[in-house]
CSV table of C-alpha atoms in Angstrom, one decimal:
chain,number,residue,atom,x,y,z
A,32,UNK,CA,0.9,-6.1,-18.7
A,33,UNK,CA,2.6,-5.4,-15.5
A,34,UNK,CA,3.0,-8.3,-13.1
A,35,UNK,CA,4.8,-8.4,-9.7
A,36,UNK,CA,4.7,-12.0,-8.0
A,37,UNK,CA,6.8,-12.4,-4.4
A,38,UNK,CA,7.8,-15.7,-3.2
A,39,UNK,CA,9.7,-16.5,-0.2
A,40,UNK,CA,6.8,-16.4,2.4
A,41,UNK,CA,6.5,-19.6,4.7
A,42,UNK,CA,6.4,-20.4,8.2
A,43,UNK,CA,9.4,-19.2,10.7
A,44,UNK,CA,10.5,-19.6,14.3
A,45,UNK,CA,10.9,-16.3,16.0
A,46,UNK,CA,14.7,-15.1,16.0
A,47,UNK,CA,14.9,-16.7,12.1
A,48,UNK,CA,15.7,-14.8,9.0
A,49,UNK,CA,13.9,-15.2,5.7
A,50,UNK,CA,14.1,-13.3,2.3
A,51,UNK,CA,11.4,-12.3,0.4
A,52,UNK,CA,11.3,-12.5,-3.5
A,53,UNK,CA,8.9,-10.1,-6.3
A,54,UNK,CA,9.7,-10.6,-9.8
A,55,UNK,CA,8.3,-7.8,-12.0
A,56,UNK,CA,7.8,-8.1,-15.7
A,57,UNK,CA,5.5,-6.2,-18.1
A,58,UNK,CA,7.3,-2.7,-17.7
A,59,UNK,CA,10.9,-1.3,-17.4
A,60,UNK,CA,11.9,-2.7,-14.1
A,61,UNK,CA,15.1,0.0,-13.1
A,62,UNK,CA,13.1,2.8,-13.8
A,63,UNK,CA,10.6,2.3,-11.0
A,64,UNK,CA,11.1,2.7,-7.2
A,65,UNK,CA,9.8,-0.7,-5.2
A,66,UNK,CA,7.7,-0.9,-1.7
A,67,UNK,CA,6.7,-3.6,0.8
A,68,UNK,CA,3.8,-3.4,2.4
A,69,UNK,CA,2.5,-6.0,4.8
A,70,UNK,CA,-0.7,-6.3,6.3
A,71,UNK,CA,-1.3,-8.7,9.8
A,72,UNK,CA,-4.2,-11.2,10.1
A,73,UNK,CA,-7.2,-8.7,9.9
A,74,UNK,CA,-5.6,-5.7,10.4
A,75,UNK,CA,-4.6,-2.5,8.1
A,76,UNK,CA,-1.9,-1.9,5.6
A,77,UNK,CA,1.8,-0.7,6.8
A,78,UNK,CA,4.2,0.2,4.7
A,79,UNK,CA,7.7,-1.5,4.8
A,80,UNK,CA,10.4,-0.3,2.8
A,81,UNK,CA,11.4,1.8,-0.3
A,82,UNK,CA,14.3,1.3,-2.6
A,83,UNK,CA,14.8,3.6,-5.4
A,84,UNK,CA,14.7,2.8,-9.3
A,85,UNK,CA,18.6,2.3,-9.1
A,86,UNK,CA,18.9,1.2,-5.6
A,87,UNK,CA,21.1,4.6,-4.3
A,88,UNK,CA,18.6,4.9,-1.5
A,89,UNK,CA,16.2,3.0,0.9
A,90,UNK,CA,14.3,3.7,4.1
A,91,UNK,CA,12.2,1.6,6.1
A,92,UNK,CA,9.8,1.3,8.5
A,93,UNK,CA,10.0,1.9,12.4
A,94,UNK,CA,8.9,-1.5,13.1
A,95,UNK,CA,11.6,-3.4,10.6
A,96,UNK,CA,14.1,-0.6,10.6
A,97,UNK,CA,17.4,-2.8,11.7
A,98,UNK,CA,16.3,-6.1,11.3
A,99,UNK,CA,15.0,-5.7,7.6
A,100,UNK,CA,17.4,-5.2,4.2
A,101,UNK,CA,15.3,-4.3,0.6
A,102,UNK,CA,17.2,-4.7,-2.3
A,103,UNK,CA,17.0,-5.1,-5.8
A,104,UNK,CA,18.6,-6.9,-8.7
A,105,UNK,CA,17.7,-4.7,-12.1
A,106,UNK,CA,19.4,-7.6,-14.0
A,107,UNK,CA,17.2,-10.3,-12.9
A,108,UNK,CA,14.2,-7.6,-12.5
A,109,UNK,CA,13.8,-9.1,-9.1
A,110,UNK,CA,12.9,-7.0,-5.6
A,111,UNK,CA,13.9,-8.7,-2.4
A,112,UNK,CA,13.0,-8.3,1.5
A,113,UNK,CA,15.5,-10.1,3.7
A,114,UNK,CA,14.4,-10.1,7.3
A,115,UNK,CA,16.4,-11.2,10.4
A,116,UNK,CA,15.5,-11.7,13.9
A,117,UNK,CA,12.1,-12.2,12.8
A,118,UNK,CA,8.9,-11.6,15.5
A,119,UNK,CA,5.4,-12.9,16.2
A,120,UNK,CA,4.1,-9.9,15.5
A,121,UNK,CA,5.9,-9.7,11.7
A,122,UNK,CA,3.4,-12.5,10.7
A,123,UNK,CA,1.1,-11.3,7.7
A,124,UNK,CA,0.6,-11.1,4.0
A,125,UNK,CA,3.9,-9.2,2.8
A,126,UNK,CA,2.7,-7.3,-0.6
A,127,UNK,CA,5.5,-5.6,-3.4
A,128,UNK,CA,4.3,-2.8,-5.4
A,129,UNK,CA,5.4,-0.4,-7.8
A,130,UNK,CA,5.9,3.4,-7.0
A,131,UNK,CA,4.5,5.4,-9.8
A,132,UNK,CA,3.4,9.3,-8.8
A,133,UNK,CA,4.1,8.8,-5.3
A,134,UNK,CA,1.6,6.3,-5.7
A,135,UNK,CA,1.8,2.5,-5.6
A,136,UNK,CA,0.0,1.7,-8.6
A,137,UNK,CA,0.7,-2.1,-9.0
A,138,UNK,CA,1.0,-5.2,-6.1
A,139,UNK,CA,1.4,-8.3,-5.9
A,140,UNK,CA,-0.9,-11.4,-5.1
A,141,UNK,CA,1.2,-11.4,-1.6
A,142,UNK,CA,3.3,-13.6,0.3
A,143,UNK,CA,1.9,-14.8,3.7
A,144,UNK,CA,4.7,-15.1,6.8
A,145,UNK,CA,4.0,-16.4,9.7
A,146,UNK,CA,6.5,-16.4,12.8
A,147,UNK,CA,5.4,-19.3,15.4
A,148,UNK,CA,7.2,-21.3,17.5
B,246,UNK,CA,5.2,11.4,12.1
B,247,UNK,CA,2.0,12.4,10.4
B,248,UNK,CA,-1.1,10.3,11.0
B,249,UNK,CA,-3.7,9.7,8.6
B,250,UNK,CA,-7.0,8.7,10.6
B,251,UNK,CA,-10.1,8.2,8.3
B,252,UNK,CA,-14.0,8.2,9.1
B,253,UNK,CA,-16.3,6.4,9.6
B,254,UNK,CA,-14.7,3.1,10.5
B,255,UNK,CA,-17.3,0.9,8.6
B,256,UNK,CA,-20.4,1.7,6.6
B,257,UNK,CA,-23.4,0.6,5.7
B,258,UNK,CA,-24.7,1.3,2.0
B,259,UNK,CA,-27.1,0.4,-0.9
B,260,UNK,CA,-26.7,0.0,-4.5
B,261,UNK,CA,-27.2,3.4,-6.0
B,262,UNK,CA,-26.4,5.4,-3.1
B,263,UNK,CA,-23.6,8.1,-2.7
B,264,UNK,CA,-20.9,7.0,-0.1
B,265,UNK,CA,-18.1,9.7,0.8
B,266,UNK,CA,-15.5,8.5,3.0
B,267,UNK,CA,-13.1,11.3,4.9
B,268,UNK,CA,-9.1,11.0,5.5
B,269,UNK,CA,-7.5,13.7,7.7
B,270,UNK,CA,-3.4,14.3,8.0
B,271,UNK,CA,-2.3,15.4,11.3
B,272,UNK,CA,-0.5,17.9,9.7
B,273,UNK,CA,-0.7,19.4,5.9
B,274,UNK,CA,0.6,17.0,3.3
B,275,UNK,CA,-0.6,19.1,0.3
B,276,UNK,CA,-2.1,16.7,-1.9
B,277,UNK,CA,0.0,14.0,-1.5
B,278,UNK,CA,-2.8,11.8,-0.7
B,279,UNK,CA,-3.7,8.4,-2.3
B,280,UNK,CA,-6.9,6.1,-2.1
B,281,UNK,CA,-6.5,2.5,-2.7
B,282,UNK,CA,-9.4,-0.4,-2.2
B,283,UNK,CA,-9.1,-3.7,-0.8
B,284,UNK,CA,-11.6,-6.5,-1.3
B,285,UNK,CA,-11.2,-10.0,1.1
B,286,UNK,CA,-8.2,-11.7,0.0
B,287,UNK,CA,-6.9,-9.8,-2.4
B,288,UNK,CA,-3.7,-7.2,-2.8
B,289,UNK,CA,-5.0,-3.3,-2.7
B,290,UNK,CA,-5.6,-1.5,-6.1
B,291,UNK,CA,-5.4,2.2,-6.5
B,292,UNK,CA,-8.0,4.0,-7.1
B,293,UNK,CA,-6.9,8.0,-7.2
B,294,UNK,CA,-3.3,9.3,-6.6
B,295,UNK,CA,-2.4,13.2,-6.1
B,296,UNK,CA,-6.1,13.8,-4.1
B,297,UNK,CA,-8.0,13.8,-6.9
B,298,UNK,CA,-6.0,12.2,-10.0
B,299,UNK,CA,-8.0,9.1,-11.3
B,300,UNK,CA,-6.1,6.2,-12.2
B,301,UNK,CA,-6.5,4.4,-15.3
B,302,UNK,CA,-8.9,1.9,-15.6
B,303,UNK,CA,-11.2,3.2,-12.4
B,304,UNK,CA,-14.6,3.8,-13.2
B,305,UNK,CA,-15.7,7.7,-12.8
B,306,UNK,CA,-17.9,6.9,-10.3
B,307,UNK,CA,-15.1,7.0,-8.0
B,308,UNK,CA,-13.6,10.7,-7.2
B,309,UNK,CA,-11.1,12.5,-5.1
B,310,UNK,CA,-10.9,16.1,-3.2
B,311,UNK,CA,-9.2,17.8,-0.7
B,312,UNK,CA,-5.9,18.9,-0.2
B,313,UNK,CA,-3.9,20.0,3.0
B,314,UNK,CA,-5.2,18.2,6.0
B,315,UNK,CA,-8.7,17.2,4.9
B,316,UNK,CA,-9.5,14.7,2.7
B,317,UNK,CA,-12.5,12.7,0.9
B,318,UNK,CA,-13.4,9.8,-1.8
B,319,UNK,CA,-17.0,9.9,-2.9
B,320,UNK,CA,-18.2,7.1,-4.8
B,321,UNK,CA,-21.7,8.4,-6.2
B,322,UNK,CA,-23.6,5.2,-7.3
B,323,UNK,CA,-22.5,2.5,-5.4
B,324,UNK,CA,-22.3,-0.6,-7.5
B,325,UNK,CA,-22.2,-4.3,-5.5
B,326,UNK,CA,-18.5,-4.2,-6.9
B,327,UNK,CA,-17.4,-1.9,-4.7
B,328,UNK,CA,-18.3,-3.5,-1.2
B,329,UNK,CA,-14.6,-3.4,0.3
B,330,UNK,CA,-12.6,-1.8,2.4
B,331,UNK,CA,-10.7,1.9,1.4
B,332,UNK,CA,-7.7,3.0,2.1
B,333,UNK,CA,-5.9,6.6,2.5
B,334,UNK,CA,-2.0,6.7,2.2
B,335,UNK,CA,-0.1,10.2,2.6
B,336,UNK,CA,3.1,10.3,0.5
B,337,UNK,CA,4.3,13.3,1.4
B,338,UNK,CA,6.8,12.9,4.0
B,339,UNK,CA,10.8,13.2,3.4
B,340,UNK,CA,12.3,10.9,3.8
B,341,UNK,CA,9.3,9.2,2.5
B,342,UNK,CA,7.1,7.1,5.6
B,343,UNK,CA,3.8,6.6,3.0
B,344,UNK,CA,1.3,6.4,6.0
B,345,UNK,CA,-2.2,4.6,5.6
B,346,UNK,CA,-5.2,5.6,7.6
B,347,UNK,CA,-7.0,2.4,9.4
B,348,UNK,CA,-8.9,1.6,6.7
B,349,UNK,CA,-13.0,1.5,6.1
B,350,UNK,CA,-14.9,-1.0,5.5
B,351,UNK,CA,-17.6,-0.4,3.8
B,352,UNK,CA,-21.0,-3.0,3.8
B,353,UNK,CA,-24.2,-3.7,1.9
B,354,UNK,CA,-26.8,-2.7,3.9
């Protein structure tokens, strides 16, 4: 069965860098685009960032374009988020998923960020 | 940049009744349109993909129309299962921006 679990999350200070992790097994990993999607502390869901199934393209999100990187490694079937010059208002649950149908049709169990001083 | 804005907010239901929860695009997307529900705690699962597309495992009770600006998921015997919030999510855009609408929350009553 599919499964996509991110690691990575943790407490930061603002101004700090961290890189998200989502391993995927169950299904053909490089045949699949990958999202992020985060979601604050009791708010909505925002999408991220897309890489496609062989990583020739990506495009983010207004709030992370410039300061966020997605990237893949088909080898190790891993999905990565590195994000610099990280904010108090990038704190949330930070979600991988599959894109299937312009759809995302598996996540993750999250990984919670949290920038504080 | 399209925005997805969805109605009500939150709602109030029994078991048994029939809920229908609205998503509009502020411009046409077509039926690039995707539902997904979210209960406390828990990542989002999709529930239909392409308007009205069921995806696999979803009970039948759950359903999708619309296409173009205008949008609705109808669940038509609520089941205490599916107290949660609902999500819409255009995917229509290129280069691709997969809006969601605000969410709704929908409560027992």
């Amino acid at each position: 069965q599919v499964e996509l679990v991110e690691s990575g999350g943790g407490v930061v200070q603002p101004g700090k860098s961290l890189r998200l992790s989502c391993a995927a097994s169950g299904f053909t990993f490089s045949s699949y685009g990958m999202v992020w999607v985060r979601q604050a502390p009791g708010k909505g869901l925002e999408w991220v960032a897309v890489i496609w199934y062989d990583g020739s393209d990506e495009y983010y999100g207004d709030s992370v374009k410039g300061r966020s990187t997605i990237s893949r490694d088909n080898s190790k079937n891993t999905l990565y988020l590195q994000m610099n010059s990280l904010r108090v208002d990038d704190t949330g649950v930070y979600y991988c998923a599959r894109v299937h149908y312009n759809s995302f049709d598996h996540w993750g169990q999250g990984a919670l960020v949290t920038v504080s001083a | 940049d399209i925005q997805m804005t969805q109605s009500p907010f939150s709602l109030s239901a029994s078991v048994g009744d029939r809920v229908t929860i609205t998503c509009r695009a502020s411009q046409t997307i077509s039926t690039y349109l995707n539902w997904y529900q979210q209960k406390p705690g828990r990542a989002p699962k999709l529930l239909i993909y392409a308007a009205s597309s069921l995806q696999g495992g979803v009970p039948s009770r759950f359903s999708g129309s619309g296409s173009g600006t205008d949008f609705t998921l109808t669940i038509s015997s609520l089941q205490p299962e599916d107290f949660a919030t609902y999500y819409c999510q255009q995917s229509y855009t290129t280069p691709p921006t997969y809006t969601f609408g605000q969410g709704t929350k929908l409560e027992i009553k």
